[in-house]
Amino acid sequence: MTQPSTLIIGAGPAGLTAGLELLRAGYPQVTILEATDAIGGISKTVNYKGNRIDIGGHRFFSKSDWVMDWWRDVLPVAKPTGSNGDARLAYQGQQRLLGGHEATASEADDAVMLIRNRQSRIYFGGNFFDYPLKPSMDLVAKMGPLRCLQFAGSYVVAAARPISPEQTLEDFFVNRFGRQLYLQFFKDYTEKVWGVPCRDISADWGAQRIKSLSIGSAAKQALKKIVTGKTDAQHTSLIESFLYPKYGPGQMWETAATEFERRGGRLLRGWMVDEIHRQERRVERVVARGTDGQRQSFDASAVVSTMPIRELAQALRPAADAPALSIASGLEYRDFITVGLLYRRMSPKVSGKARCVTDNWIYIQEPGVKVGRVQVFNNWSPYMVADPDTVWLGLEFFARDDDALWAMNDEALKALAVREMQQLGMADEAELLDATVLRMPKAYPGYFGAAFQRFDELRGWLDGLDNLFLCGRNGMHRYNNQDHSMLSARLAAQAIMNGGVGREAIWSVNIDDDYHEEAPTKN
């Protein structure tokens, strides 16, 4: 009898998690096809002259104990320098004690995760603001009492007469922050990220990414903290610390890939899937093209796909039904550009006497610039930077693969990034040492457009392929974090081992979770 075999498309967090879960359970013959030479997908780490780039910033935290344990099984946690007892990790607004048996490694070891402090702020009008915004004397001092009263009045109106039904992202923001705060701090930045008006973006994006955040809940937290010194058990503060691989997120997935191969899995880099052959409602084989142009066919009893759904549907032979193919072909994406800038120091205007600010990343709300966020890689891990006496920044730009920004050559993008840092007063060009450009296509699945409104039809058709399992961010066309992608992959692996039973649970991940910047906790 022929042993069952599983083919996984993509060696990102979802693909590697699914592969390892199958092998750890004793499931035989698992192959991963990765289109590029790199491991980790958008969670990879890029090494430029010893300076490492994390594409988009990946904090390692999860409300799922299973995910936290999975990560620690791959890379142990280093006990903080100078700590003689247990380490405490604050993530998802929860306090978690990492006992001596959980944080036993040394920071001197290479294959470890570090406990890192979290700080993110908004940069607007030459000032830094809390992210997300919260009522405070600092906000009043920087925006002025009159403007803050306008914010408060606008929020009261929104709370008294919320928009219903809540259909667009603009509705979502206005209901939670009021129209004035939305216009001041959310509209321009969000439209820079997505390239379309907030009124054209589904409210689903907000529900999945920032549903627990509102000015009302922030005010409630601030008042309760003043009166009792405690926060509400149902809405906790932002993540204060998180786990992070010593050499960036790609280290986690490169280590996982090594274990996958050690356990007998086959990982083939540089093989792009472009044909998926099916017989009625069952996938029978996958055809991929290597970097040298050669083609190879792979038989499989089950296929796990993390590739973009648009390309997946277009690769089916015979073709998907006309309505499903039309929807898939119309799905939209946002592409991502990181310009790495190496400086001697940041401007004293923003960092004072220090070489750089203390933020992990900074949201740029200033009008007149294209940059959306600035990563400070020194503060993710000091080992991301070759020379500790330099500042390694990642300027993030959002684009489409057919727009003018994406079409700019690398030198033009470097010049743009340097110019905007000077314009923002964050770093002087005279302090620049080096620069590089990194492009990541299809970084964000789009929650807009006519095709997205019919996505459930496409999902239903694809779920009708009995042995095809979709997981991960692009695999599900869902704005998942790493942990959501891993949980979807775990459920896909379980469904494969159960003969397809339970596959509907994959789509429940990241629907009702409070996973992101804020989450409920227990007393």
XYZ file of C-alpha atoms in Angstrom:
523
model
C 0.000 0.000 0.000
C 1.357 3.435 -0.937
C 2.111 5.639 2.044
C 0.276 8.980 2.164
C 2.374 11.992 1.241
C 1.834 15.668 1.967
C 3.042 18.544 -0.174
C 3.288 21.980 1.439
C 3.576 25.120 -0.688
C 5.656 27.783 1.076
C 8.312 27.730 3.825
C 6.967 30.573 5.950
C 5.575 30.255 9.486
C 2.452 28.405 8.346
C 4.197 25.993 5.981
C 6.979 25.086 8.407
C 4.547 24.708 11.303
C 2.329 22.362 9.303
C 5.338 20.348 8.164
C 6.811 19.976 11.631
C 3.464 19.094 13.195
C 2.989 16.285 10.682
C 6.514 14.917 11.156
C 6.361 15.159 14.950
C 3.160 13.116 14.825
C 4.935 10.444 12.786
C 3.243 11.310 9.515
C 5.495 10.159 6.635
C 6.696 11.815 3.446
C 6.295 15.553 3.890
C 7.738 17.892 1.242
C 7.872 21.699 1.322
C 8.314 23.677 -1.900
C 9.625 27.223 -1.374
C 9.652 29.584 -4.347
C 12.657 31.595 -3.126
C 16.031 30.746 -1.652
C 15.041 32.261 1.711
C 13.181 30.699 4.639
C 10.456 32.420 6.639
C 8.345 34.269 4.070
C 7.603 37.776 5.308
C 9.038 36.660 8.671
C 12.500 36.116 7.219
C 15.546 38.101 8.320
C 17.711 39.749 5.666
C 21.404 40.182 6.483
C 23.029 43.244 4.907
C 26.727 43.510 5.805
C 26.023 42.160 9.268
C 23.070 44.507 9.785
C 19.817 42.560 9.868
C 16.385 43.625 8.601
C 13.109 42.375 10.062
C 10.452 42.950 7.389
C 7.626 44.781 9.128
C 8.625 43.954 12.699
C 7.656 40.651 14.337
C 7.090 40.540 18.071
C 6.959 36.995 19.399
C 3.952 36.909 21.695
C 0.682 35.030 21.660
C -2.352 34.425 23.792
C -1.961 30.787 22.790
C 0.120 28.747 25.240
C 0.620 26.208 22.469
C 2.294 28.822 20.240
C 4.454 30.131 23.090
C 5.576 26.596 23.942
C 6.224 25.807 20.258
C 8.510 28.805 19.923
C 10.399 27.957 23.107
C 10.857 24.377 21.917
C 12.631 25.710 18.818
C 14.594 28.546 20.469
C 14.951 28.625 24.272
C 14.515 31.871 26.182
C 17.631 33.542 27.545
C 17.497 34.699 31.132
C 17.836 38.510 31.177
C 21.320 39.743 31.978
C 21.701 40.375 35.698
C 18.599 38.357 36.622
C 19.074 35.870 39.450
C 15.500 34.675 39.635
C 12.506 34.114 37.417
C 11.948 36.319 34.387
C 8.623 38.058 33.870
C 7.159 38.526 30.404
C 4.292 40.958 29.828
C 2.584 40.158 26.561
C -0.969 40.571 25.296
C -1.502 42.707 28.379
C -0.914 39.599 30.479
C 1.783 39.027 33.058
C 3.479 35.706 32.476
C 6.158 34.320 34.739
C 8.931 32.469 32.956
C 10.241 30.219 35.679
C 13.782 28.959 35.934
C 12.900 25.952 33.768
C 11.590 28.244 31.002
C 14.358 30.860 30.798
C 17.516 28.873 31.355
C 19.581 29.762 28.298
C 22.288 32.392 28.258
C 22.264 35.504 26.093
C 25.814 34.533 25.157
C 24.363 31.573 23.224
C 23.373 32.209 19.614
C 20.259 30.017 19.370
C 18.092 31.872 21.893
C 15.215 34.295 22.217
C 15.617 37.486 24.208
C 13.065 39.271 26.381
C 12.765 42.755 24.911
C 10.982 45.888 26.088
C 8.218 47.269 23.919
C 7.688 50.865 22.881
C 5.822 52.199 19.860
C 4.884 55.830 19.361
C 3.272 58.148 16.836
C 5.335 60.981 15.353
C 3.207 63.982 14.412
C 3.917 67.696 14.284
C 7.453 67.104 15.481
C 6.155 65.449 18.674
C 5.842 61.892 19.923
C 2.459 60.561 21.077
C 1.431 57.312 22.750
C 0.445 54.512 20.427
C -2.423 54.033 20.504
C -3.620 57.453 21.597
C -4.897 57.741 25.138
C -6.234 60.661 27.194
C -3.312 62.202 29.075
C -1.791 65.506 30.107
C 0.938 64.834 27.552
C -1.681 64.808 24.782
C -3.190 68.064 26.081
C 0.227 69.735 26.292
C 1.145 68.807 22.732
C -2.213 69.293 20.986
C -3.619 72.109 23.119
C -6.707 72.144 25.393
C -9.081 73.426 22.692
C -8.139 70.716 20.191
C -8.464 68.044 22.877
C -11.935 69.341 23.777
C -12.859 69.011 20.105
C -11.589 65.420 20.151
C -13.629 64.699 23.293
C -16.796 66.281 21.914
C -16.467 64.373 18.667
C -16.060 61.115 20.561
C -19.140 61.825 22.715
C -21.195 62.354 19.555
C -19.874 59.116 18.028
C -20.558 57.155 21.215
C -24.089 58.537 21.454
C -24.908 57.926 17.793
C -22.650 55.127 16.499
C -22.689 54.297 12.824
C -24.720 51.136 12.259
C -24.274 48.840 10.508
C -20.502 49.177 10.700
C -19.465 48.384 7.141
C -16.273 50.288 6.366
C -13.002 50.919 8.140
C -13.976 54.589 8.373
C -17.122 53.557 10.279
C -14.972 51.401 12.554
C -12.551 54.222 13.415
C -15.227 56.893 13.886
C -17.241 54.691 16.240
C -14.214 54.072 18.458
C -12.358 57.379 18.330
C -14.760 60.026 17.049
C -14.507 61.739 13.680
C -12.006 64.406 14.740
C -9.424 61.965 16.124
C -9.987 59.720 13.106
C -9.269 62.583 10.712
C -6.250 63.768 12.711
C -4.465 60.500 13.465
C -5.909 57.557 11.543
C -7.234 58.483 8.108
C -4.075 59.620 6.308
C -1.833 56.922 7.751
C -4.276 54.093 7.010
C -4.818 55.303 3.455
C -1.049 55.513 2.999
C -0.801 51.862 4.040
C -3.634 50.580 1.863
C -3.623 53.027 -1.027
C -7.422 53.404 -1.015
C -9.849 55.535 1.031
C -10.861 54.145 4.423
C -14.478 54.245 3.262
C -13.572 51.623 0.633
C -11.913 49.207 3.095
C -13.947 46.550 4.883
C -14.492 46.968 8.623
C -13.269 43.359 8.890
C -9.677 44.623 8.881
C -10.255 46.693 12.004
C -12.154 43.853 13.645
C -9.167 41.550 13.176
C -6.347 43.977 13.942
C -7.404 46.631 16.462
C -10.898 45.804 17.677
C -10.088 46.220 21.387
C -8.729 49.739 20.987
C -10.848 52.849 21.471
C -10.530 56.224 23.131
C -13.314 55.220 25.500
C -11.539 52.116 26.766
C -8.292 54.071 27.046
C -10.016 56.768 29.120
C -11.556 54.115 31.337
C -8.150 52.539 31.883
C -6.539 55.874 32.698
C -9.257 56.782 35.218
C -9.201 53.391 36.903
C -5.425 53.460 37.180
C -5.571 56.913 38.802
C -8.296 55.896 41.278
C -7.215 52.342 42.157
C -3.735 51.927 40.763
C -5.021 48.929 38.812
C -6.239 48.325 35.295
C -9.524 46.785 34.244
C -9.364 43.000 34.184
C -11.290 43.022 30.927
C -9.110 45.480 28.975
C -5.420 45.534 29.651
C -2.597 47.768 28.565
C -0.392 47.369 25.540
C 2.305 44.770 25.346
C 5.171 45.824 27.574
C 7.692 43.152 26.645
C 7.961 40.321 24.176
C 10.185 37.494 23.027
C 12.481 38.029 20.062
C 15.072 35.761 18.431
C 18.591 37.049 18.971
C 19.187 37.494 15.230
C 15.677 38.375 14.103
C 12.506 36.431 13.235
C 14.123 34.506 10.403
C 16.303 32.730 12.961
C 13.189 31.037 14.365
C 12.127 29.733 10.975
C 15.612 28.797 9.790
C 15.990 26.729 12.982
C 12.559 25.182 12.430
C 13.554 24.328 8.846
C 16.678 22.582 10.125
C 14.562 20.467 12.473
C 12.114 19.722 9.658
C 14.915 18.316 7.510
C 16.509 16.484 10.453
C 13.217 14.669 11.024
C 13.173 13.479 7.418
C 11.200 16.233 5.730
C 12.220 17.342 2.259
C 12.634 21.108 1.805
C 13.218 22.281 -1.761
C 14.195 25.926 -2.235
C 13.800 27.822 -5.492
C 10.796 25.853 -6.762
C 7.771 27.948 -7.754
C 4.443 26.151 -8.063
C 2.630 27.180 -11.240
C 0.336 24.217 -11.982
C -1.954 22.304 -9.627
C -3.631 19.369 -11.343
C -6.927 18.029 -10.032
C -9.330 15.264 -10.853
C -12.805 16.585 -10.155
C -12.650 17.724 -6.504
C -9.295 16.257 -5.589
C -5.752 17.528 -6.188
C -3.543 14.799 -7.653
C -0.231 16.469 -8.397
C 1.600 19.786 -8.317
C 4.048 21.058 -10.936
C 6.805 23.505 -10.001
C 9.473 25.377 -11.944
C 13.017 25.553 -10.609
C 15.311 28.557 -10.784
C 17.110 26.893 -13.705
C 13.872 26.590 -15.679
C 13.483 22.854 -15.160
C 10.026 21.552 -14.254
C 9.157 18.789 -11.844
C 5.903 17.077 -10.931
C 5.067 16.104 -7.334
C 2.334 13.626 -6.442
C 0.549 14.154 -3.131
C -2.307 12.686 -1.141
C -2.779 16.065 0.581
C -1.684 19.607 -0.291
C -1.239 22.488 2.158
C -1.117 25.845 0.390
C 0.254 29.073 1.851
C 0.772 30.669 -1.587
C -1.373 33.700 -2.513
C -4.912 32.572 -3.271
C -4.910 34.538 -6.534
C -1.984 32.519 -7.911
C -3.348 29.294 -6.418
C -6.647 29.596 -8.268
C -4.912 30.592 -11.499
C -2.644 27.525 -11.262
C -5.482 24.981 -11.116
C -5.741 22.524 -14.033
C -8.473 22.178 -15.142
C -9.309 25.758 -14.263
C -11.466 26.684 -11.329
C -15.107 27.449 -12.036
C -15.491 30.780 -13.813
C -16.977 32.702 -10.835
C -14.292 31.431 -8.426
C -11.484 32.179 -10.881
C -12.865 35.668 -11.524
C -12.986 36.453 -7.796
C -9.473 35.122 -7.202
C -8.051 37.066 -10.141
C -9.572 40.270 -8.765
C -8.090 40.023 -5.263
C -5.751 42.883 -4.437
C -2.577 43.154 -2.374
C -0.269 45.795 -0.948
C 3.445 45.473 -1.512
C 6.110 46.541 0.934
C 9.440 48.333 0.632
C 11.995 48.642 3.419
C 14.861 51.080 2.980
C 17.604 50.287 5.479
C 19.532 53.380 6.571
C 22.657 53.154 8.711
C 23.504 56.316 10.654
C 26.111 57.329 13.194
C 23.260 58.698 15.293
C 19.731 60.101 15.092
C 18.975 63.799 15.382
C 19.217 65.249 18.912
C 15.761 66.696 18.221
C 14.243 63.232 18.643
C 16.838 61.323 20.696
C 18.335 64.054 22.865
C 21.789 63.144 24.097
C 21.281 59.468 23.261
C 22.418 57.940 19.988
C 18.895 56.813 19.134
C 15.339 56.713 20.452
C 14.062 53.803 22.559
C 11.212 52.790 20.230
C 10.924 49.497 18.391
C 9.032 51.325 15.700
C 7.526 54.754 15.084
C 4.312 55.489 13.174
C 4.823 58.515 10.933
C 1.655 60.621 10.796
C 3.273 63.715 9.280
C 1.712 64.901 6.007
C 3.900 65.364 2.970
C 6.037 62.235 3.352
C 5.600 58.767 1.901
C 7.258 56.798 4.711
C 4.733 55.036 6.934
C 6.798 53.609 9.783
C 10.375 53.646 10.989
C 11.862 50.522 12.549
C 14.736 50.963 14.996
C 16.428 47.584 14.706
C 18.853 48.325 17.563
C 15.878 48.156 19.926
C 14.517 44.867 18.607
C 17.798 43.150 19.410
C 21.237 44.717 19.791
C 22.538 41.771 17.760
C 20.653 43.020 14.680
C 23.358 45.686 14.278
C 26.964 44.956 13.312
C 28.399 48.007 15.109
C 26.688 49.034 18.372
C 27.938 52.586 17.842
C 25.647 52.997 14.830
C 21.877 53.289 14.392
C 20.208 50.861 11.990
C 16.781 52.036 10.780
C 14.203 50.498 8.466
C 11.947 52.989 6.673
C 8.756 51.299 5.528
C 6.896 52.301 2.379
C 3.648 50.802 1.083
C 3.020 50.384 -2.626
C 1.402 48.427 -5.448
C 3.483 46.532 -7.934
C 2.181 48.762 -10.728
C 2.572 52.192 -9.096
C 5.277 54.854 -9.341
C 6.761 54.148 -5.910
C 7.334 50.454 -6.654
C 8.797 51.381 -10.052
C 11.473 53.630 -8.520
C 14.966 52.164 -8.733
C 16.914 51.426 -5.572
C 19.040 54.566 -5.710
C 15.961 56.758 -6.032
C 14.336 54.999 -3.075
C 17.447 55.487 -0.953
C 17.485 59.184 -1.822
C 13.780 59.485 -0.972
C 14.261 57.813 2.409
C 17.259 59.956 3.347
C 15.451 63.110 2.269
C 12.356 62.284 4.301
C 14.363 61.511 7.438
C 15.962 64.937 7.040
C 12.555 66.541 6.420
C 11.106 64.915 9.550
C 14.038 66.089 11.621
C 14.792 62.519 12.693
C 18.266 62.060 11.184
C 20.757 64.247 9.339
C 22.073 63.176 5.945
C 25.590 64.075 7.108
C 25.373 61.206 9.623
C 24.466 58.595 6.967
C 26.877 55.666 6.569
C 25.103 53.213 4.255
C 21.750 52.284 2.727
C 20.010 49.339 1.087
C 16.571 48.512 -0.357
C 14.406 45.444 0.194
C 11.118 44.725 -1.607
C 8.425 42.306 -0.437
C 5.548 41.740 -2.885
C 2.098 40.775 -1.586
C 2.969 41.624 2.010
C -0.622 42.526 2.882
C -3.807 40.928 1.504
C -6.249 43.681 0.537
C -9.568 44.021 2.358
C -11.090 46.088 -0.428
C -12.371 45.826 -3.979
C -15.338 44.078 -5.554
C -13.601 40.698 -5.513
C -12.984 40.811 -1.759
C -16.691 41.396 -1.159
C -17.296 37.973 -2.738
C -14.400 36.208 -1.054
C -16.635 33.737 0.805
C -17.809 32.349 -2.555
C -14.203 31.662 -3.540
C -13.405 30.163 -0.160
C -16.391 27.828 -0.432
C -15.295 26.598 -3.849
C -11.689 25.992 -2.753
C -12.802 24.228 0.416
C -14.657 21.850 -1.875
C -11.310 20.422 -3.019
C -11.177 17.530 -0.581
C -7.426 17.283 -0.035
C -6.435 20.964 -0.356
C -5.907 22.850 2.910
C -5.351 26.621 3.014
C -3.486 28.331 5.845
C -1.304 31.342 6.582
C -1.644 35.023 5.675
C -1.686 34.860 1.878
C -2.935 31.291 1.869
C -6.173 32.483 3.494
C -6.073 36.098 2.215
C -6.308 37.178 5.833
C -4.140 39.675 7.723
C -2.779 37.103 10.180
C 0.019 37.558 12.657
C 2.637 34.798 12.947
C 0.748 33.050 15.726
C -2.513 33.017 13.774
C -0.709 31.547 10.773
C 0.788 28.872 13.005
C -2.565 28.024 14.581
C -4.185 27.713 11.156
C -1.326 25.426 10.081
C -1.706 23.272 13.179
C -5.409 22.829 12.424
C -4.606 22.004 8.795
C -2.150 19.315 9.918
C -4.722 17.876 12.319
C -7.356 17.826 9.584
C -4.979 15.946 7.267
C -4.290 13.363 9.965
C -8.059 13.064 10.559
C -8.842 12.410 6.914
C -10.089 15.935 6.258
C -12.355 16.144 9.287
C -12.165 19.492 11.100
C -10.949 21.649 8.225
C -13.650 24.268 8.852
C -11.920 25.136 12.146
C -8.986 26.595 10.186
C -11.129 29.579 9.225
C -12.104 30.311 12.838
C -8.559 31.440 13.705
C -8.252 35.241 14.086
C -11.989 35.848 14.133
C -12.806 36.312 17.822
C -9.282 36.559 19.222
C -7.906 39.585 21.086
C -4.402 38.886 19.866
C -2.889 42.106 18.698
C -1.976 45.275 20.531
C -4.430 44.783 23.374
C -6.155 41.792 24.907
C -8.303 40.762 27.860
C -6.664 39.008 30.761
C -7.551 37.218 33.949
C -7.091 38.397 37.486
